[in-house]
Short mmCIF file of C-alpha atoms in Angstrom, two decimals:
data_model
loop_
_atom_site.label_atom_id
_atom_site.label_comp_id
_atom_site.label_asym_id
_atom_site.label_seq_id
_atom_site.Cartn_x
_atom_site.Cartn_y
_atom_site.Cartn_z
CA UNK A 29 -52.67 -3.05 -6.57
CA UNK A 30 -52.44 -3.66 -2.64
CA UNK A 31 -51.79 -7.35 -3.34
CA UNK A 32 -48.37 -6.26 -5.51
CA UNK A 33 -47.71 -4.48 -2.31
CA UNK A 34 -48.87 -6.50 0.82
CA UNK A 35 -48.08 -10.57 -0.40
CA UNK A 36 -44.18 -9.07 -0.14
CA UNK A 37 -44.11 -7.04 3.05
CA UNK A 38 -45.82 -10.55 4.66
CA UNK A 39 -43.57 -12.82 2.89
CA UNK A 40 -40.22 -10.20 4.18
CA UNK A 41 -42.33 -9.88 7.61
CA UNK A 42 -42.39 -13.75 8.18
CA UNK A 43 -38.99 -14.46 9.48
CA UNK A 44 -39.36 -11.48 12.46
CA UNK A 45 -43.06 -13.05 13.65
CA UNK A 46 -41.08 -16.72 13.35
CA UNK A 47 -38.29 -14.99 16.47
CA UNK A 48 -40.97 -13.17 18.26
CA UNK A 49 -43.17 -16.20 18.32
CA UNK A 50 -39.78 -18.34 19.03
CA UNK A 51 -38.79 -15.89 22.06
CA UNK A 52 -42.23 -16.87 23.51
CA UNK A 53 -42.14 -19.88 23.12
CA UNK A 54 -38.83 -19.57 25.31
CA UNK A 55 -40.86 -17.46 27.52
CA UNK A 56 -38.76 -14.50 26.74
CA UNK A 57 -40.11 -10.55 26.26
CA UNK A 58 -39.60 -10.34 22.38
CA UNK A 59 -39.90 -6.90 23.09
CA UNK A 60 -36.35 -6.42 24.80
CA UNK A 61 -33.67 -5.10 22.84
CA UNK A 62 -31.24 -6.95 23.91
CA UNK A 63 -32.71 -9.89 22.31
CA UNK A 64 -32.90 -7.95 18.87
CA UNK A 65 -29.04 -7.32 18.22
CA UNK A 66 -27.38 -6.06 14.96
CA UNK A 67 -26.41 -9.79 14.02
CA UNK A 68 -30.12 -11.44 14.69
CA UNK A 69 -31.72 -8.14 12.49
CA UNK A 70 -29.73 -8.44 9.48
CA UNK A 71 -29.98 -12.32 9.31
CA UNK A 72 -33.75 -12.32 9.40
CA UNK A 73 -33.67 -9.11 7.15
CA UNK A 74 -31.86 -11.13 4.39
CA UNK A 75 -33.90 -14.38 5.20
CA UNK A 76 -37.10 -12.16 4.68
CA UNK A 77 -35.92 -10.70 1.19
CA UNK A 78 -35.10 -14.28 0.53
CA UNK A 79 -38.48 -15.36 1.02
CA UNK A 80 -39.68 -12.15 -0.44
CA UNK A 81 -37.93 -12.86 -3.65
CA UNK A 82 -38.43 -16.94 -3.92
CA UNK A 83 -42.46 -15.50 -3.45
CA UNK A 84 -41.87 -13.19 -6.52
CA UNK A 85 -40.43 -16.49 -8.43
CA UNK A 86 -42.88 -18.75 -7.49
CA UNK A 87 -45.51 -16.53 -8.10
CA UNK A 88 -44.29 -15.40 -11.51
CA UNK A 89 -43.77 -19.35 -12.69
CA UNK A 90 -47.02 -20.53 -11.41
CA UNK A 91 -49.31 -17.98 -11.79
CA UNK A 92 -51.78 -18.73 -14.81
CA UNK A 93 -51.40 -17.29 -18.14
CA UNK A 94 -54.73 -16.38 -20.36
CA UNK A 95 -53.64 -17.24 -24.02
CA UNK A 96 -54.95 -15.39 -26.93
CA UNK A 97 -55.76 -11.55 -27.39
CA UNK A 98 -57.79 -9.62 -24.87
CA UNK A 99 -61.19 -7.90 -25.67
CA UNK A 100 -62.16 -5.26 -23.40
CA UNK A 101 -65.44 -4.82 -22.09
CA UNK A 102 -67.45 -2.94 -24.66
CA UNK A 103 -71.91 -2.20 -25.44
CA UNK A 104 -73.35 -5.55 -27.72
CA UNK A 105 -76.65 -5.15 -28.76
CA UNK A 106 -77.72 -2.24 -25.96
CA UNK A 107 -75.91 -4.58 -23.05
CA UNK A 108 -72.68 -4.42 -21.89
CA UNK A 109 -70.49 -6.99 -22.61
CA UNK A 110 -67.62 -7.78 -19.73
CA UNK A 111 -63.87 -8.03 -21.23
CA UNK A 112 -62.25 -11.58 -22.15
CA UNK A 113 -59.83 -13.19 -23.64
CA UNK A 114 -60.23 -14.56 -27.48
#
């Protein structure tokens, strides 16, 4: 369940690290908010849903798909038998 919620908040996070890391590398204090104005927020906000959402696509096209019907784990012969697909 965590990895529904954490993969997006790092893929929406990404663009915000990307400035910080690109105001050190200009050997700025990424921690000034002057350098964080209403123009530079909102651009990386909607760059991070961007990448947030091409994730959610990429991950829904690629991801494998099990094929046939799924038996869940149930007690064969005294043992228990883990669930699989048939």
């Amino acid at each position: 369940m965590w990895r529904v919620i954490v993969q997006p908040a790092l893929l929406f996070v990404t663009p915000f690290v990307a400035y910080a890391l690109y105001l050190l590398a200009r050997r700025r204090w990424p921690f000034v908010a002057a350098l964080w104005t209403r123009g530079v927020v909102s651009s990386l906000a909607i760059a991070g849903l961007a990448i947030a959402i091409a994730g959610f696509v990429f991950l829904a096209l690629l991801s494998p798909r099990n094929e046939g019907a799924y038996v869940p784990a149930h007690i064969e012969d005294g043992r228990l038998a883990p669930g699989r697909f048939q």
